[in-house]
XYZ file of C-alpha atoms in Angstrom:
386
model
C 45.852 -4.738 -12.137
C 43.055 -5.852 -14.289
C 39.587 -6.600 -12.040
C 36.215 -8.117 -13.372
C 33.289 -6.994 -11.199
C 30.421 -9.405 -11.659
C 27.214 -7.238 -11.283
C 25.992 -4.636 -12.997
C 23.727 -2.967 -9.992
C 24.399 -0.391 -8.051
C 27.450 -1.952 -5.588
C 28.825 -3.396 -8.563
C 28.718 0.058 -10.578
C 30.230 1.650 -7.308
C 33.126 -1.034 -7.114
C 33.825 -0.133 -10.578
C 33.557 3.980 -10.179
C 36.131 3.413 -7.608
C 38.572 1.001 -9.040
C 38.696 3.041 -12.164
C 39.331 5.968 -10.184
C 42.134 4.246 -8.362
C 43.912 3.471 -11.718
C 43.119 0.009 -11.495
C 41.442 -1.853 -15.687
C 37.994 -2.832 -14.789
C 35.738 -4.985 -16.834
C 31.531 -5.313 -15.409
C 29.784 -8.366 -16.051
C 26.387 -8.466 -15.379
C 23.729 -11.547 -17.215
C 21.042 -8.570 -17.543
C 21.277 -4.826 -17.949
C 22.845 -2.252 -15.876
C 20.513 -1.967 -12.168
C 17.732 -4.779 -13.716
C 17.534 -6.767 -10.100
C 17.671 -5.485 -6.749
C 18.560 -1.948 -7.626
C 15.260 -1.500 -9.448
C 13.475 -2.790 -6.973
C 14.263 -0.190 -3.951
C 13.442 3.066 -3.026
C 16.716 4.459 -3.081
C 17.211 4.792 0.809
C 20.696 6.059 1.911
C 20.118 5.611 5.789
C 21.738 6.249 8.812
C 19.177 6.195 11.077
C 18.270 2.745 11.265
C 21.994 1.517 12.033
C 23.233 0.269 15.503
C 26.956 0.867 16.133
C 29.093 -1.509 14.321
C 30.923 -1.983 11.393
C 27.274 -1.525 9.155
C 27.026 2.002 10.256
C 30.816 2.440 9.915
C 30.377 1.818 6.326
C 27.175 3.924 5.885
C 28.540 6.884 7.421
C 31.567 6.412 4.978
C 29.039 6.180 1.945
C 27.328 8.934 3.499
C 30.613 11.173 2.603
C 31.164 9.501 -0.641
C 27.313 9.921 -1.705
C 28.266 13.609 -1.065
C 31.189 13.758 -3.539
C 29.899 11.409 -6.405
C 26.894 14.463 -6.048
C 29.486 17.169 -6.905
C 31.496 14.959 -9.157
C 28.609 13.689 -11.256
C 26.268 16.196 -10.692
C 23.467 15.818 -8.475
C 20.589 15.694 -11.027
C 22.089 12.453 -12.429
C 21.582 10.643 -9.184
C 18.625 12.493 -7.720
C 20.360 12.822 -4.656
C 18.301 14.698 -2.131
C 19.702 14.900 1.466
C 16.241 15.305 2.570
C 16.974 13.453 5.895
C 14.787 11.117 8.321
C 12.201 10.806 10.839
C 11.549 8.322 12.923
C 8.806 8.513 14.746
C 6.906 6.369 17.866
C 3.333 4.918 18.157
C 3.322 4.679 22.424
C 5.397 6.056 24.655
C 7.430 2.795 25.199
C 8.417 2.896 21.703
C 10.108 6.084 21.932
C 11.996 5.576 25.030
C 13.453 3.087 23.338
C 13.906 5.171 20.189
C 15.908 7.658 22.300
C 17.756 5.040 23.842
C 18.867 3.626 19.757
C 19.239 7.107 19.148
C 21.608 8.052 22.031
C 23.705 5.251 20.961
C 24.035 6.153 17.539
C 24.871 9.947 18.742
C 27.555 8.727 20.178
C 28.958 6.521 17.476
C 28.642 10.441 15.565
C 25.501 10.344 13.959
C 23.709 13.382 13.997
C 20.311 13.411 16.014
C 17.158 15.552 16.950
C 14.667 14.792 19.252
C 11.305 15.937 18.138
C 8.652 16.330 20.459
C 5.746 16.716 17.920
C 6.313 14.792 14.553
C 3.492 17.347 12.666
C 5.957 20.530 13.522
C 8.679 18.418 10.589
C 5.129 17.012 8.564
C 2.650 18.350 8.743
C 0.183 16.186 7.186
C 1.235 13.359 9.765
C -1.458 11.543 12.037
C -2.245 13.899 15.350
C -1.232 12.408 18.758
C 2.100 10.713 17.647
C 4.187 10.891 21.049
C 7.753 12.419 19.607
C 10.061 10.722 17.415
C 13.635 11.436 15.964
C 15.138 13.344 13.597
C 18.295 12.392 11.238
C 19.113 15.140 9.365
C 22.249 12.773 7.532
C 19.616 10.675 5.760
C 19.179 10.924 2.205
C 17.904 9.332 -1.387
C 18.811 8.488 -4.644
C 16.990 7.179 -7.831
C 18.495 4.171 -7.061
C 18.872 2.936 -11.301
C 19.833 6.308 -12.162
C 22.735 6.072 -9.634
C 23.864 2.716 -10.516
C 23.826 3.871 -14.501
C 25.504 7.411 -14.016
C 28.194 6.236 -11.612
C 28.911 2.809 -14.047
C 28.759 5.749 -17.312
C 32.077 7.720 -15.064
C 34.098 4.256 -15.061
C 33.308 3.373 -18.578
C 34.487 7.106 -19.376
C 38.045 6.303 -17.224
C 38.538 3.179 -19.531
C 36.219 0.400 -17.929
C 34.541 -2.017 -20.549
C 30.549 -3.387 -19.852
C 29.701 -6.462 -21.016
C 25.837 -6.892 -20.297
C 24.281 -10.700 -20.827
C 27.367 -12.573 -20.058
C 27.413 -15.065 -17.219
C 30.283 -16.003 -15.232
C 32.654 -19.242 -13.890
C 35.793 -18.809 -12.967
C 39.327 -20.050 -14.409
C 41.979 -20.740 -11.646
C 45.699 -21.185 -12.042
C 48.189 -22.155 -9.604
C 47.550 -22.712 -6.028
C 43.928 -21.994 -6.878
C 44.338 -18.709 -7.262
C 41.596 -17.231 -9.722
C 43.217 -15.969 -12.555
C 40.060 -14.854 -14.632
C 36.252 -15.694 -15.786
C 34.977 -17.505 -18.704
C 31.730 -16.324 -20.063
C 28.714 -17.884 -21.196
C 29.610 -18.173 -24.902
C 33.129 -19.434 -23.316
C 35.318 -16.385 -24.085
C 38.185 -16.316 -20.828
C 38.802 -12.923 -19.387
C 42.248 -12.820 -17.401
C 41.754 -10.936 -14.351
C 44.343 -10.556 -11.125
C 41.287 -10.160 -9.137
C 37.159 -10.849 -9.549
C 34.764 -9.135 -7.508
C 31.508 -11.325 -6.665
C 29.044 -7.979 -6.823
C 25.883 -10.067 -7.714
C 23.448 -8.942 -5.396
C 20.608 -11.733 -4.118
C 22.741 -14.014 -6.254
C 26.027 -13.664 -4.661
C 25.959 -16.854 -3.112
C 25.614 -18.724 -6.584
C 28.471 -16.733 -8.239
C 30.471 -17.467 -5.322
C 30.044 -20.893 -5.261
C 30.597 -20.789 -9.560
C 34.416 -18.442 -7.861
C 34.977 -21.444 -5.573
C 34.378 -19.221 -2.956
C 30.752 -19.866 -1.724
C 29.274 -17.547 0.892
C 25.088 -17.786 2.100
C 22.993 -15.261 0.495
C 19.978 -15.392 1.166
C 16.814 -13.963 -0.862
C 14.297 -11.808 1.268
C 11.300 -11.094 -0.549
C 9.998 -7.233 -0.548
C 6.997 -4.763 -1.265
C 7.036 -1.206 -2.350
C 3.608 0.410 -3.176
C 3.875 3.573 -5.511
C 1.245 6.059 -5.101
C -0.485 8.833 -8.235
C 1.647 11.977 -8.130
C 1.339 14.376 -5.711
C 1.975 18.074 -4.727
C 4.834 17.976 -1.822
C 3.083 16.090 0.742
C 6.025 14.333 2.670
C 9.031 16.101 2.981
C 11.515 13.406 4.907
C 11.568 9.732 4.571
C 9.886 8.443 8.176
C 9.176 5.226 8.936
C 7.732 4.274 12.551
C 10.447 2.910 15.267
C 9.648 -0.838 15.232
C 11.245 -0.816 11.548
C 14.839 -1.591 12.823
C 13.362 -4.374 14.806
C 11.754 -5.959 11.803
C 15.270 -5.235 9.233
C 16.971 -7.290 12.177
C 14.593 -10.260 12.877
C 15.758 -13.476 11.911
C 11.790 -15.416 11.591
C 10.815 -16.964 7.974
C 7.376 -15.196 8.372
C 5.856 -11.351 7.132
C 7.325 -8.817 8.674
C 5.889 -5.081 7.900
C 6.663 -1.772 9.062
C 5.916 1.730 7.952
C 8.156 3.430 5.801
C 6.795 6.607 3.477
C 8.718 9.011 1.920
C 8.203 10.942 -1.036
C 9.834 10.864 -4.927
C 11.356 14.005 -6.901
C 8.224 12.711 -9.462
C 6.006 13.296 -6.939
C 4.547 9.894 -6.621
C 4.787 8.480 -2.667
C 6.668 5.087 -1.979
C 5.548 2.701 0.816
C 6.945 -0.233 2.358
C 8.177 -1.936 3.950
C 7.858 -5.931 4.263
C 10.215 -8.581 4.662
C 9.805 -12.321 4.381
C 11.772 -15.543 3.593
C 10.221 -17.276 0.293
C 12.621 -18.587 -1.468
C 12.833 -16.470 -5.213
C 9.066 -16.532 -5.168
C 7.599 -13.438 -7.328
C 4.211 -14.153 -6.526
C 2.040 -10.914 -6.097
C 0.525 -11.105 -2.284
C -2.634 -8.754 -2.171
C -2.464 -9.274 1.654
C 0.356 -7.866 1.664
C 0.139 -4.797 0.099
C -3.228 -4.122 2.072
C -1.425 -4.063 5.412
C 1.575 -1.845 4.098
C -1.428 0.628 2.508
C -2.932 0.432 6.428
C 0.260 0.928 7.926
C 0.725 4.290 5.739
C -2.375 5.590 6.462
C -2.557 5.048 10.049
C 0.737 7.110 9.594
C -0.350 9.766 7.045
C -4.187 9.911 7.067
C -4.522 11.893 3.585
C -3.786 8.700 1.683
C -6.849 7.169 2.584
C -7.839 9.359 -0.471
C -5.088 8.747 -2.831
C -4.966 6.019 -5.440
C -2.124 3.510 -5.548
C -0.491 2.990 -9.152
C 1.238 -0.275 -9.197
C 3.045 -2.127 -6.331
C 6.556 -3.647 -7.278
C 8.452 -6.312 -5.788
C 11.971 -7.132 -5.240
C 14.549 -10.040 -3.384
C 16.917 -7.897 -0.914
C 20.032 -9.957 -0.641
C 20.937 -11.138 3.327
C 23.141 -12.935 5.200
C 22.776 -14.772 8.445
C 24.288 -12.162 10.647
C 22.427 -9.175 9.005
C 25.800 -8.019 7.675
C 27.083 -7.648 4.268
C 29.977 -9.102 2.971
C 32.999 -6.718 1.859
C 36.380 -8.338 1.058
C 38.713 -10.475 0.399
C 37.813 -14.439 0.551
C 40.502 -16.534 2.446
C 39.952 -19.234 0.411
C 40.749 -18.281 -3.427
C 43.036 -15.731 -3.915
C 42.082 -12.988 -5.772
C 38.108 -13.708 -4.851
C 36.528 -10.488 -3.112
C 32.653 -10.467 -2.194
C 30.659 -7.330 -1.901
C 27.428 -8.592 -1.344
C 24.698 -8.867 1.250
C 23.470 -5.939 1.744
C 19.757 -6.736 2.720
C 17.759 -3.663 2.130
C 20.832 -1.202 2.868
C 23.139 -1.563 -0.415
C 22.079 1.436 -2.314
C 23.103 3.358 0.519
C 26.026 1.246 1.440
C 26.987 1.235 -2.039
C 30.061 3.714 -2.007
C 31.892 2.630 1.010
C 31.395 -0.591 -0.411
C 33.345 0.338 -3.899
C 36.030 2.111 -1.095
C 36.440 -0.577 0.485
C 36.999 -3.077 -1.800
C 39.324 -1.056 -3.973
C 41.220 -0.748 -0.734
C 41.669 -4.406 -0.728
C 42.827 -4.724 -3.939
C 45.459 -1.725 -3.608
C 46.797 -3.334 -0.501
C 46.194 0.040 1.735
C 43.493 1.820 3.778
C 41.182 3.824 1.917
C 41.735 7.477 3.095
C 40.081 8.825 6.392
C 38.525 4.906 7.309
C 39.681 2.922 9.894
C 40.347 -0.684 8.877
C 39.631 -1.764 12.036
C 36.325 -0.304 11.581
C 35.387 -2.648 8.955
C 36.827 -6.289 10.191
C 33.114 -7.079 10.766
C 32.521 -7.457 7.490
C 35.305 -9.850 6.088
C 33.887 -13.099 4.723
C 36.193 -14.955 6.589
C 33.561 -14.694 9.264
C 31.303 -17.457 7.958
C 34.420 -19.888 7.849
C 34.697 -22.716 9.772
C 38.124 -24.007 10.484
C 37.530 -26.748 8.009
C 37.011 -23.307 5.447
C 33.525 -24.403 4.933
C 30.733 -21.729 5.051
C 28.712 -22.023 8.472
């Protein structure tokens, strides 16, 4: 079976590890270099933690595994993979009743959880007082363009071909079934199957696949600190950061997220709001994430920032991604939408689409696990995207 992935990030790159691995000829198309959008523009995050039960955390606890083996298969250096795990911690006593409420649920969905009674015994340099929080010892990281490159470098070693500045249409054949792309310069590539990978611009290579689906562009901060000695030895985040990953307003939404790098630099985030593909640098912005870290961490009040970076995290409507097979063109499959999950969701999403295209259940997951996230979802009965 010969499959085009279009997207050269870090679920396109897993899609392609994957397929290759199956047996299946892959060809990536991506209009930029390998990991230039989204994937550059995160911190790496391979989360469990801020998951409710559902199909999302179905798939991260599947990538959670797979992170695991593409560690030992690849090496671990080549992703800086550190399982370094989470904590989640409260600012009032409300807040972490209803932390160990989230947490309970997730604990019983099998995610692994410790209650912590004082944050400072698991960091020590965090603000005194903090009521308790939670700790996820399944929570990891990854140099998130270092992941993307070294797992695309294993599928171009099992025979998959990279083509990097080449846009993408697609060609369809009978009964509208897609039967390859034709590139900018107009060269056709036959494929049985194309796999929309494109990130924040999924919904525009769908709709060039015939297949559109709404992605959405949410605009996001990351301020990178000097380097450091070991300061921060987990990646915690206060509790109200699920809240803001889920809410649905066009406005800023901020929450505290710190963790530290292998480089020794500190990342902080995170923020969150609908503006369109707008890159415009917001000093406001990165004031109230620099706050929010060192109401959290007081020792940064003394530590210099080195550049702030911006990215668009790639949502849909229901806060899901997209993973599978479009009803509407045959031989379409999306794997797109992460939001601010897809590095870690990355490698279930590569399972499961290679599942799809096999025809069979990828080993040890439960298809029925996953339904949530078919893009047949957004269809109408007229097969118009709601």
């Amino acid at each position: 079976m010969k499959v085009i992935v279009v997207g050269a990030g870090i679920v396109g790159a897993a899609c392609a590890f994957h397929a290759v691995s199956a047996g299946l000829d892959v060809t990536v198309l991506d209009r930029g270099p390998v990991g230039a959008g989204t994937t550059s523009r995160g911190e790496g995050n391979i989360l469990l933690s801020d998951k409710e039960p559902g199909p999302e955390l179905e798939l991260a606890r599947l990538s959670r595994t797979l992170w695991d083996e593409a560690g030992e298969q690849l090496g671990s250096d080549s992703l800086e993979l550190e399982a370094k795990g989470g904590l989640v911690v409260a600012g009032s006593p409300e807040a972490l009743t209803a932390l160990h409420a989230f947490a309970e649920r997730q604990s019983a969905a099998g995610v692994r959880t410790v209650r912590v009674d004082r944050p400072a015994d698991l960091e020590p340099h965090s603000a005194p007082g903090l009521p308790g929080g939670v700790h996820y010892p399944q929570d990891a990281q990854v140099q998130p363009v270092l992941a993307a490159a070294a797992l695309l470098r294993a599928a171009v070693r099992g025979g998959a071909r990279l083509h990097a500045g080449e846009a993408a249409a697609a060609v369809t054949g009978a009964g509208g079934r897609i039967t390859g792309v034709r590139t900018a310069d107009g060269t056709v590539l036959a494929a049985d199957a194309v796999v929309n990978a494109a990130g924040t611009w999924g919904g525009e290579v769908g709709r060039r696949l015939g297949a559109p689906v709404e992605i959405l562009p949410r605009r996001g901060f990351v301020l990178v600190t000097e380097p450091l000695p070991p300061m921060i030895r987990h990646k915690v985040y206060s509790a109200d950061y699920v809240a803001n990953v889920a809410a649905d307003g066009e406005g800023l939404e901020t929450s505290c997220v710190v963790e530290g790098t292998r480089a020794g630099t500190i990342l902080i985030g995170a923020s969150r709001e609908r503006v369109g593909f707008d890159t415009t640098m917001n000093p406001a912005v990165v004031a109230v994430l620099a706050a929010q870290a060192c109401r959290l961490f007081p020792f940064l009040r003394d530590v210099h920032l080195i550049r702030a970076y911006r990215g668009f995290r790639p949502y849909c409507p229901d806060h899901l991604p997209v993973v599978g097979p479009d009803p509407r063109v045959p031989g379409v499959l999306h794997a797109c939408g992460h939001e601010g999950a897809g590095i870690g969701l990355a490698p279930g999403t590569g399972a499961l689409v290679t599942a799809h295209l096999l025809g069979r259940p990828w080993r040890g997951a439960d298809p029925a696990a996953h339904t949530g996230l078919l893009p047949d979802r957004f269809l109408t009965t007229g097969g118009v995207p709601t």
